[in-house]
Every structure is written in C-alpha cells, then in structure tokens.
XYZ file of C-alpha atoms in Angstrom:
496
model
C 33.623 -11.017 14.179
C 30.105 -9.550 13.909
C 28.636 -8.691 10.435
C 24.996 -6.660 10.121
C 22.757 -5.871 7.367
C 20.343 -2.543 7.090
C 17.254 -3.535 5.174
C 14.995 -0.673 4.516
C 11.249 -0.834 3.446
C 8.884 1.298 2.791
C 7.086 0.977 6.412
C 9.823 0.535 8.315
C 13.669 -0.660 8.259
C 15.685 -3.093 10.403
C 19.112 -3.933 11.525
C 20.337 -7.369 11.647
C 23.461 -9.163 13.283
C 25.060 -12.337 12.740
C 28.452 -13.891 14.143
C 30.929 -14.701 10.959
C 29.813 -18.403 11.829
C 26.434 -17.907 10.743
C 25.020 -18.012 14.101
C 21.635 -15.197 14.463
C 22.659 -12.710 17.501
C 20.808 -10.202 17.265
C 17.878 -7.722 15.004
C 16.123 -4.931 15.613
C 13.246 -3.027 13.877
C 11.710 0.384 13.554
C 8.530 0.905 11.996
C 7.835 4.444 10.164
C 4.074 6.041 8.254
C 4.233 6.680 5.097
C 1.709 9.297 3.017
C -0.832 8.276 1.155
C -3.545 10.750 -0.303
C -4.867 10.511 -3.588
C -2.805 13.094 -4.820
C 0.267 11.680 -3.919
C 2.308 8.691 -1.969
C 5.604 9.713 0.116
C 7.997 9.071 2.865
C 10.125 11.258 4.681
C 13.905 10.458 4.518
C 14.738 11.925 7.185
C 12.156 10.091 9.439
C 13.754 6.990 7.506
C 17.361 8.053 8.721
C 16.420 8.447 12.192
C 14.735 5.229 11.947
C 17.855 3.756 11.027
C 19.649 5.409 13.772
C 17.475 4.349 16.204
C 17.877 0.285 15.285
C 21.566 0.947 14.922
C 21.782 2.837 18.825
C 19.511 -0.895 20.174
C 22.402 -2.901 18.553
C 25.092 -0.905 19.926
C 23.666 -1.111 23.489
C 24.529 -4.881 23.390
C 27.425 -4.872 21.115
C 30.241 -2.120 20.188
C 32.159 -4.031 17.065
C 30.823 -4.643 14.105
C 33.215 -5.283 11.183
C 30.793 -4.677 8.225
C 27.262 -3.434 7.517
C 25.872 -3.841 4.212
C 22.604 -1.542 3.112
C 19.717 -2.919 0.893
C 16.207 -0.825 0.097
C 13.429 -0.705 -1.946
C 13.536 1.098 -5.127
C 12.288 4.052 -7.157
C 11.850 6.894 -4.362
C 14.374 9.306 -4.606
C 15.713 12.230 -1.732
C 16.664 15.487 -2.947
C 19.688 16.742 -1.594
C 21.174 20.159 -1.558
C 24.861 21.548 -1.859
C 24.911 20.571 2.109
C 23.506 17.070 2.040
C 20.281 18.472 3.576
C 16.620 16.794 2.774
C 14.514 19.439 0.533
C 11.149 17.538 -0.731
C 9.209 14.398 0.440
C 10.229 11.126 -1.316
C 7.636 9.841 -3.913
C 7.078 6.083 -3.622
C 6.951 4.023 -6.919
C 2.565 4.105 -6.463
C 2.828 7.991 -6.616
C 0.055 8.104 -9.110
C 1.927 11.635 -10.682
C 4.877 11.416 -13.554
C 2.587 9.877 -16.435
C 3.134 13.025 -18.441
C 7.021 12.996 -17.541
C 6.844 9.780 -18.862
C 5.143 9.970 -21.863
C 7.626 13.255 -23.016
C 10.941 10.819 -22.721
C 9.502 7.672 -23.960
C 8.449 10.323 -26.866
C 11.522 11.667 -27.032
C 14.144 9.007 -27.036
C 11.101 6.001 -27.900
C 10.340 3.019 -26.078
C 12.243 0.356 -27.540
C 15.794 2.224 -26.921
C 14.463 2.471 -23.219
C 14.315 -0.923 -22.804
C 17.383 -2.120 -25.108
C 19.241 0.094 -22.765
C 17.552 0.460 -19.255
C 15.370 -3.230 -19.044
C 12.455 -1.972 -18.004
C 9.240 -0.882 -20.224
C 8.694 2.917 -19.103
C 5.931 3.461 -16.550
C 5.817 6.759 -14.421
C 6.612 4.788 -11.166
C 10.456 5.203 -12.180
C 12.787 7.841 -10.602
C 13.535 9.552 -13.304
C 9.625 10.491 -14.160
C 9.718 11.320 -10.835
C 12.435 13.887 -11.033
C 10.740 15.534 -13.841
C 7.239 15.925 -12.409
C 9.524 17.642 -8.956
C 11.257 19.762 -11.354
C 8.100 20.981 -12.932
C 5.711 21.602 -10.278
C 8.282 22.320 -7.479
C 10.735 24.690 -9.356
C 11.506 26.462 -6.096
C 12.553 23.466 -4.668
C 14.021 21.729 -7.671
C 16.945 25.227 -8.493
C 18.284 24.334 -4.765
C 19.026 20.402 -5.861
C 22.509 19.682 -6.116
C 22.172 15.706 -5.937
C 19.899 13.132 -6.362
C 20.138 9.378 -4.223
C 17.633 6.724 -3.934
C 17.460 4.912 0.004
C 20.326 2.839 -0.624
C 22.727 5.458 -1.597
C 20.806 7.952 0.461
C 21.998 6.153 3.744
C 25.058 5.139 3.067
C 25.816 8.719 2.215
C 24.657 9.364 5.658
C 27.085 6.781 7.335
C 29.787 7.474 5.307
C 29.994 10.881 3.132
C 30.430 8.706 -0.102
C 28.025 8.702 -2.988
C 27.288 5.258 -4.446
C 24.840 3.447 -5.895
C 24.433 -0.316 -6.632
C 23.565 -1.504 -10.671
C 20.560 -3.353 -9.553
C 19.152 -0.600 -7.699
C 20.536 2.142 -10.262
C 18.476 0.191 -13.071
C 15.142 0.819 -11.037
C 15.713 4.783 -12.550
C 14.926 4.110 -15.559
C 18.098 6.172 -16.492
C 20.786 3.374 -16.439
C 21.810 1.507 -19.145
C 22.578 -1.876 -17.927
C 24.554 -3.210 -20.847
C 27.738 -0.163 -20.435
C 27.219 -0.054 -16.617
C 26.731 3.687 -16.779
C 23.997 6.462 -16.619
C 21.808 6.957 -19.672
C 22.814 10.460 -21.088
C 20.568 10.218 -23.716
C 17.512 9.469 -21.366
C 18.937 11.746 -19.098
C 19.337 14.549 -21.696
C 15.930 13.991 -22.696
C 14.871 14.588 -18.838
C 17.187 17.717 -18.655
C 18.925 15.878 -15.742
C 22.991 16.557 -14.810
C 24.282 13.359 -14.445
C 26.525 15.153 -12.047
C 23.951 15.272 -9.660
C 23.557 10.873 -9.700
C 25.926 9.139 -7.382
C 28.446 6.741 -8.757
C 27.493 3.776 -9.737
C 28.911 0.407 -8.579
C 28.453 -3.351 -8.734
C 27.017 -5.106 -5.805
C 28.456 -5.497 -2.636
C 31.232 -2.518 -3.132
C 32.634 -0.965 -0.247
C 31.882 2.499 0.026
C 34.502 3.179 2.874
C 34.081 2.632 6.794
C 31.432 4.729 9.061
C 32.539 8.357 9.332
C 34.022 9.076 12.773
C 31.100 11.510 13.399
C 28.508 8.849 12.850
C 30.748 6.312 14.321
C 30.684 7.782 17.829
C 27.015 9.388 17.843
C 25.938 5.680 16.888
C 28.204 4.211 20.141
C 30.631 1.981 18.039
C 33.499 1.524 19.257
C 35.262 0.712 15.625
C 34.446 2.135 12.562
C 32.337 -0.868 10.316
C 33.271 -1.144 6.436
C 29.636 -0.049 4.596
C 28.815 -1.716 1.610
C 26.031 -0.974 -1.063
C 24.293 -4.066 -1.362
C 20.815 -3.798 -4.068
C 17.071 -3.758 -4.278
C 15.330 -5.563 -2.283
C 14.172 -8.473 -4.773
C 17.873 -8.890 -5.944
C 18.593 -9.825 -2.743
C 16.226 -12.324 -2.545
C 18.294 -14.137 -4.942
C 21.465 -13.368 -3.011
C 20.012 -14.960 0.044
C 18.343 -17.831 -1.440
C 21.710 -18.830 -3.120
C 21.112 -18.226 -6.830
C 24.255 -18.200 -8.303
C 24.260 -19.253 -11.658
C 22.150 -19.515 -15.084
C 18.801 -21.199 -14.681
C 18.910 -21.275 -10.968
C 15.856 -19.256 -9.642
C 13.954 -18.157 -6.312
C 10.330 -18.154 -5.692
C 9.850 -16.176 -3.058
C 6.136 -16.233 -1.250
C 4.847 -13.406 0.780
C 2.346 -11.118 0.656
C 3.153 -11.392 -3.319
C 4.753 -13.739 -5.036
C 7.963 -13.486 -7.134
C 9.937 -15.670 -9.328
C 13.693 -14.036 -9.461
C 15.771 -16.229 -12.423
C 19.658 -15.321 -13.382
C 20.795 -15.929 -16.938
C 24.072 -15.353 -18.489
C 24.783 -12.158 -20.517
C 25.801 -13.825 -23.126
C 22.587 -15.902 -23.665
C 20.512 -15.136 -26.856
C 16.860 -14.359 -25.247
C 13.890 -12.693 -27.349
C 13.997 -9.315 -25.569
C 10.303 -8.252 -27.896
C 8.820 -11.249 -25.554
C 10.576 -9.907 -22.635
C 9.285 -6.077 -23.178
C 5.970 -6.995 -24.299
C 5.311 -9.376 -20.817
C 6.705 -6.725 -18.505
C 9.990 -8.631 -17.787
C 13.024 -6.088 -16.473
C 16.250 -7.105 -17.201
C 18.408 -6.187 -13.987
C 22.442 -6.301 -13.618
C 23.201 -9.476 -11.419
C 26.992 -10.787 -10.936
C 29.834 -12.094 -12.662
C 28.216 -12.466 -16.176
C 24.784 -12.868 -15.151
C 21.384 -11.140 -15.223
C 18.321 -11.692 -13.590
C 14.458 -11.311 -14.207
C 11.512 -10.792 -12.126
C 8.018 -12.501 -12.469
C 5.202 -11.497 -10.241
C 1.786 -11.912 -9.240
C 0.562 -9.249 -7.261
C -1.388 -11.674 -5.273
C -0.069 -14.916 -3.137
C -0.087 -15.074 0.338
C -2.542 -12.051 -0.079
C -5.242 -14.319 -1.562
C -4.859 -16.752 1.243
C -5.000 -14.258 3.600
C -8.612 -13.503 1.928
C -9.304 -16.641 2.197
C -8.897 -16.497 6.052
C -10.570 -13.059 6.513
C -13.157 -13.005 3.910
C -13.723 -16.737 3.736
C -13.051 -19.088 6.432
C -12.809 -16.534 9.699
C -14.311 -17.985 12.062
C -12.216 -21.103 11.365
C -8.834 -18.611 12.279
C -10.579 -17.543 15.483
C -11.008 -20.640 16.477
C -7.294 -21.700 15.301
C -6.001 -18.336 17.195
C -8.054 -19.166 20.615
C -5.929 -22.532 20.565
C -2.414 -21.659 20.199
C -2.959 -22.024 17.025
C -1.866 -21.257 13.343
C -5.027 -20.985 10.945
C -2.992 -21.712 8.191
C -1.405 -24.683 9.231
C -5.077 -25.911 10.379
C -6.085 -25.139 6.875
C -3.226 -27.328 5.161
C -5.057 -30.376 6.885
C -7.627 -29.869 4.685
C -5.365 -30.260 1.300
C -5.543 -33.312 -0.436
C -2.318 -34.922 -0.896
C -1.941 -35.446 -4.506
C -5.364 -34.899 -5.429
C -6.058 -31.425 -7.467
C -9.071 -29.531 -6.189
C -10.130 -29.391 -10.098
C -10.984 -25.945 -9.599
C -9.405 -22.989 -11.462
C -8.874 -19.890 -10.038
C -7.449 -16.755 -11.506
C -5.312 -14.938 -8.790
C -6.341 -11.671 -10.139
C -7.792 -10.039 -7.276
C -5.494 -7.060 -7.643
C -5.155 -6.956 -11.020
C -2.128 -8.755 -13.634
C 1.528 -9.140 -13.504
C 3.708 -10.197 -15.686
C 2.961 -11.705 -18.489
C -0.130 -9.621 -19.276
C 0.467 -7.003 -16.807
C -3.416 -5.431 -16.954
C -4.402 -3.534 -13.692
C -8.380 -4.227 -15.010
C -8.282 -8.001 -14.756
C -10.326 -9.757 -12.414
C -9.377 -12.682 -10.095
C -12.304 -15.586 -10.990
C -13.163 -19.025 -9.515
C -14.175 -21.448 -11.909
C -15.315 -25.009 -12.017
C -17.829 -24.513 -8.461
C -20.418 -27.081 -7.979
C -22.839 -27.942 -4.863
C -19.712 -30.488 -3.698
C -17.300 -27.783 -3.239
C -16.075 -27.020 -0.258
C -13.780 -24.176 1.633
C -11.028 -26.523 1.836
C -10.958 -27.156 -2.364
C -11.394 -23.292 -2.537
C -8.476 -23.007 0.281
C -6.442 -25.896 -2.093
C -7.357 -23.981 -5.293
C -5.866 -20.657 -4.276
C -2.684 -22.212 -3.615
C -3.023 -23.852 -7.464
C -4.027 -20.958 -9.261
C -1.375 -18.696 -7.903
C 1.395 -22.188 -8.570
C -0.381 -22.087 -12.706
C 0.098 -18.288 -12.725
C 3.693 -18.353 -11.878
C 4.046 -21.573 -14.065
C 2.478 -19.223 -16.696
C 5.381 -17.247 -16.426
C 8.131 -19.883 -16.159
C 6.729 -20.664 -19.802
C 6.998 -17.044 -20.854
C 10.688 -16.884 -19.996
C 11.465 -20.526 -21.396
C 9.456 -19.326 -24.750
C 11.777 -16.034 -23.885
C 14.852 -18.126 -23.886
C 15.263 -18.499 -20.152
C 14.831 -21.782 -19.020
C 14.877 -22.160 -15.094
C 15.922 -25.796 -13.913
C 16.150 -25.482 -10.197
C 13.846 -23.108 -7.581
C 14.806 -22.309 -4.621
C 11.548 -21.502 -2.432
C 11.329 -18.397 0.401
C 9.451 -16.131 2.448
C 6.233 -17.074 4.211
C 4.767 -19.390 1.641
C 7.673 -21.907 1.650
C 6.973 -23.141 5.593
C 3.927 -25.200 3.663
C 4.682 -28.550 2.515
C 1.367 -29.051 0.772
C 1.836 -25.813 -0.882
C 5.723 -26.707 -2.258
C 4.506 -29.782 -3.374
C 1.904 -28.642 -5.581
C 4.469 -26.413 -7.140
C 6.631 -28.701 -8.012
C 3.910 -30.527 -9.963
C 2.375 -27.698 -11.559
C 5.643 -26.428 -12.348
C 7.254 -29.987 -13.024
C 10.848 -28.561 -11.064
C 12.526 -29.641 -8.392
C 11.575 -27.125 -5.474
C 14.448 -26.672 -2.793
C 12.927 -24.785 0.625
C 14.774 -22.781 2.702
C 11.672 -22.220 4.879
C 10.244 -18.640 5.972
C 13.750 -17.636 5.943
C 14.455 -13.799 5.540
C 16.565 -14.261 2.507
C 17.085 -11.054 2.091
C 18.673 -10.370 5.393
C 20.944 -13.043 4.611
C 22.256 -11.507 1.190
C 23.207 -8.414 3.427
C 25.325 -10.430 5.531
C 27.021 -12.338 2.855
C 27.638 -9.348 0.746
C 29.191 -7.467 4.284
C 31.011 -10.748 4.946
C 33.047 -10.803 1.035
C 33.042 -7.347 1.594
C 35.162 -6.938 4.579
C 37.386 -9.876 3.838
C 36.403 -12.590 5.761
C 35.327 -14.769 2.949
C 36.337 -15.134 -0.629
C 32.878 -14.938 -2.132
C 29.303 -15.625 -2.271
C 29.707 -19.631 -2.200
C 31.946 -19.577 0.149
C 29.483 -17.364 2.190
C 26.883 -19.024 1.606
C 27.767 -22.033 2.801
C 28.048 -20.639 6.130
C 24.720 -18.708 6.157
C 22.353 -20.509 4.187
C 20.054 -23.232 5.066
C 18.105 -25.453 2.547
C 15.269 -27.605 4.289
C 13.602 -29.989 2.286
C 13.598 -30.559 -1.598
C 10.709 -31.109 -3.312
C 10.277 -33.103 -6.365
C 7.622 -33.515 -9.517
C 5.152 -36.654 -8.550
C 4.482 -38.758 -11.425
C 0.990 -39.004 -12.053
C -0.109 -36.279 -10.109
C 1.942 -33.398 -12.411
C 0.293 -35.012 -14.916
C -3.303 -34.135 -13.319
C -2.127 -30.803 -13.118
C -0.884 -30.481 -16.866
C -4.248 -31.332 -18.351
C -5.533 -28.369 -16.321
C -3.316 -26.121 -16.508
C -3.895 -26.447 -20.331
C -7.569 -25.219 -19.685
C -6.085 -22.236 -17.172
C -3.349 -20.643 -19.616
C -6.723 -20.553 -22.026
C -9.074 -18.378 -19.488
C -7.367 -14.992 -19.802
C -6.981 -14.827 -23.471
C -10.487 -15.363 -24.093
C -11.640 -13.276 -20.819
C -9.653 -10.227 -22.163
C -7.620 -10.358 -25.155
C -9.482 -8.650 -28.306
C-alpha cells in the first residue's frame, strides 16, 4: 500500500510517496512565480493546480495505486470561485501590503479582544477575511460573480474531489473562525458582510473528504481512485511530523526561520492578555489540545548572512572541496564555551514576544579578540536566547514546554542543538533535517484510509528521532548569567 502527501507553498508544491512501512519511494516537485509589486503580492491558483497536476502525472508514470493522499498548504490566500468552480481574481498572499483599512473597520466593529477570545489571533490585514473585504471593495465587478470562497487546502481538494472542506487549523488562519465552537464567526463575518454560505465546511484534521473524482482520477493516470484527506497549515504539521502529541511536548523547527510549535490542553488555565499582547495565536490541534506558535523571523537566515555577507570566501572555498560551508563553520564552535557575545537576531525585524517590524538585529560585546568564528557561534546563541525568550513568555503565559523535538535544516548541527539545550535548559530530541511536514501528510493519509489506528501508531512507523540532547551542567549555567543581560537589551533599546 502506497500513501502520498501534497504539500503546497507559496513557490512551489510537491508530491510525496511512501510505502505503509515507512520506507521513502518516491517525491516530486514543481516550482511556480509568484507576484510581487509594491502594490500588491499574488499567486495564481490555477498555475498552482496545474502545478499540482503536473507532480501528480511524474508519480503516476512510476506508480498507478495510491490508497490515500492527504493535502497541506500555507495559509491566508484565498481563490475566488464562481457558481462553476472557475478561478475569477489572483490570490493575495498574507504580505499583500492592502486590507489595513478592512481591518481596522471589523476590529472597530466587533473590537479586538472578542477577535481574539474567539478567533486566536490579534487582527492584522494579512488575514483572509481583510482580504475578502479589500476584493469586495475595489473589485466589485469581480466580487457580484463570487459564489465561494477556499483557501489552497480546500481549494485543491475541491479540485480532486468536488467536496468543499476545510481543516480547523487552517480555517483559524481567516480570522473568521472561532476556535472554541469549531464554527465560522458570524459575528466577524457579519461585520465583513460575508455569506458564510460561500466558506467551505469546516472539519478537524485529517478528515476524509471522499476519494479522487473519476474525472480527475483518469486524467491524472491512476488506476484506483485515492481517499483525499484535508490535512492543515503548514506549521501544524510540523508538529504532526515531529510527533507532538500531547501537552508540553513542542517542536523547534529551524529553517530559513525559526519556530517553536507547543500543544496544550484545552482545558488548561493560560493568561490569554499575555498571549494577545506577545502575538501568540491560539490554533485548534487534536483530541483536547491546542497549539501555539513562536517565531523569529530570522534563523538559518542570519547564518546564511553570515556565509554571504560575512565569511564568503570561506564557503567558496568549502564549495570548491565537496564541501558544506556550514559544517566547516561548526569546527570553529567551541564546545561548551559561550562566545560571550550577544546578538539580537533582529535583522528582519521582531516576532513574537514584541512583534515590532522597526527593531534592529545588534551585535554586542565586540572587542579586538573577536573573531568570525565567535560571531558565527554567537548567531547560533542569540537566535537559541530569542526563542528561550519566548519559551519564558508562554511558561509566564501558563504553557510550560518540557520536551522539544528539533527539525528542519538547523537540527543536522550538533553544536547548534547543544547550545539549545543549555540556553533553553530542555532536553532537545533531533529528528535531523527531516521534512516533518511531509511526514504529517502521510500519517494523517495513513489513519485516514484505515491502515492505522492513529497518530502513535503512525508514527511509530514513520518517524525517526536521532540523537537527544541534554542541558550540560555548568555550561547552562554560563549561558543563564547571559541570557539575564540579553532579555534586558530590547526593553531598554525600544520600550518607552
């Protein structure tokens, strides 16, 4: 039995395969442009479909059966559909600078506190539903032929199946779903002058939508007709993959930027004034769980300026011999030693907690002994006493994390994990530069189809944890004393 996941980002999507004994057959990607001007950021859905298609019609060349296919995406952009299912405007990405005045007129309307009682999020204009509003506005020619509205999840597995559905995680990323009654917002949708008639249903994660429509099924070269499933947004599926199951479990997952995903129960008392004031969503998880996000926009960013900006010629000569720069780099990171420098990782601006676009990334505590490989050691600490920034947040918040599970490109670095396990003082467990988020798909397509009971069980088939990192004593102790002096640097930098 062969299970596959669709995983669709904003510059491209891909299509991945596994056996139902966890063993990697198969994946295939498609890369597509997206629009950016300064008057606006979009991507074509239908370019996105056909994208889709076209990593489906590779998979099918080599194998005919699949039994399920689950569908994750990114969230906020939103395809206009008419009475016939056809595309009518571009799709406006979630850095589409317009909706501010959208925004403004509901969070007047209904106020901001009941939008984040209900919805989890603080408003902000990158949301769907400002979205809508600003289309319905400025495109009223366009906006009188809408008959329903679908974000890229629901969008495609409309296309594979005729079926309407959305997933709660990715539902919440409207700004229009109340995640406490499972169900659309009327009130912020009244407030909008939206028809909830037009939203698709919504359903919990990892519902079957129905198999492939025989249309699809034999354009695509199947020679079955897969189950689809609505899996979520792309970060909840980090979580999936990674294994985070229950209450105070997290994943840190380290790309391009880094993200701290942590499930608590429903039932837990939390201090949601902390949580709305630090830019913390609340998001639908599982059973009786939700999750959070905390983010840094920078992480592997900063040490890719480090590379480029800092050390190239150092990566050129690392490239000309086979080999990695950034594993050449690591040499140079002193086991158990903290570079004693502090730098802020706000080259592109605040995340959570402070969430301030105007900040500036600094590099304090220089001196004629410093070298590139304490500024190569520091980046890696200031982004760790950022996120540990946060960890306090939510554990001042009420959500206390006790175990980390560590992705994406940033986990394949020893030297990294274990200085964020001291900073953070948690045990770190790595799955490596694994794509979590493929694997959720697959486990969700798995429970979905039948051929496991759940997620554990699942998981235990697909998932791979590598090492397990642990707080050093003596050297989290180090990192304590300057942390203290790092939590102190913004405040005074910024806060009036």
């Amino acid at each position: 039995m062969y299970l596959a996941g669709i995983d669709i980002g904003t510059t491209g999507c891909k299509c991945s395969v596994y056996d139902d004994e966890g063993n990697f057959f198969m994946e295939e990607y498609e890369e597509y442009r997206i629009h950016i001007t300064k008057e606006e950021h979009t991507i074509d859905a239908e370019v996105v479909w056909e994208g889709i298609k076209s990593v489906i019609k590779k998979i099918t060349r080599q194998i005919q059966s699949i039994e399920a296919i689950c569908v994750t995406s990114f969230g906020e952009a939103s395809v206009l559909l008419d009475k016939d299912g056809t595309v009518l405007d571009k799709s406006y990405l979630f850095t589409d600078p317009n909706g501010q005045e959208e925004c403004d007129e509901i969070t007047a309307t209904v106020g901001r506190d009941y939008i984040y009682e209900n919805t989890g999020i603080a408003p902000g204009k990158m949301y769907s539903v400002c979205k809508w509003c600003w289309q319905k506005r400025h495109k009223p020619e366009i906006w009188k032929k809408v008959k329903y509205i679908c974000l890229f999840e629901d969008y495609i597995v409309y296309k594979l199946t005729g079926v309407r559905q959305i997933d709660y995680s990715l539902a919440t990323r409207t700004m229009a779903f109340d995640i406490y009654s499972l169900e659309w917002d009327t009130k912020i949708l009244d407030a909008a002058e939206i028809d909830v008639s037009m939203l698709s249903k919504v359903v919990p994660i990892g519902a079957k939508a129905g198999n492939m429509s025989l249309q699809i099924t034999e354009e695509l070269g199947f020679m079955n007709r897969p189950v689809i499933v609505s899996g979520c947004h792309d970060q909840i599926a980090a979580a999936i993959g990674s294994g985070v199951f229950n209450e105070r479990h997290g994943v840190d997952g380290t790309g391009t930027v880094e993200c701290i995903t942590v499930a608590f129960s429903k039932g837990q008392k939390i201090d949601k004034m902390l949580l709305q004031k630090s830019g913390f969503a609340i998001v639908p998880y599982m059973k009786d769980l939700f999750v959070t996000y905390a983010f840094s926009y920078t992480g592997g960013a900063l040490l890719k300026w480090y590379r480029d900006k800092v050390s190239p010629m150092e990566a050129k000569e690392a490239y000309e011999n086979g080999q990695n720069p950034y594993e050449v780099y690591n040499r140079g990171v002193s086991d158990g030693e903290p570079s004693e420098l502090l730098i802020l990782p706000y080259f592109a601006g605040a995340g959570t907690p402070y969430m301030d676009n105007s900040a500036k990334g600094i590099i304090a505590g220089l001196t004629m002994d410093t070298s590139k490989e304490k500024i190569y050691q520091g980046i890696m600490e200031g982004c760790s006493y950022e996120m540990k920034l946060n960890l306090d947040y939510l554990q001042k918040a009420g959500i206390a994390v006790e175990k980390l599970f560590a992705t994406g490109g940033g986990a394949n670095s020893k030297e990294w994990l274990h200085i964020k396990a001291d900073i953070y003082d948690k045990e770190i467990i790595s799955l490596g530069a694994a794509e979590s988020g493929t694997v959720a798909c697959i486990l969700l397509a798995g429970v979905a189809c039948g051929r496991f009971r759940n997620l554990e069980e699942a998981s235990k088939v697909f998932i791979t944890y590598r090492d397990t990192y642990f707080p050093r004593k003596g050297v989290k102790e180090k990192y304590k004393k300057l942390f203290d002096q790092y939590r102190m640097i913004y405040p005074r930098l910024y806060e009036k």
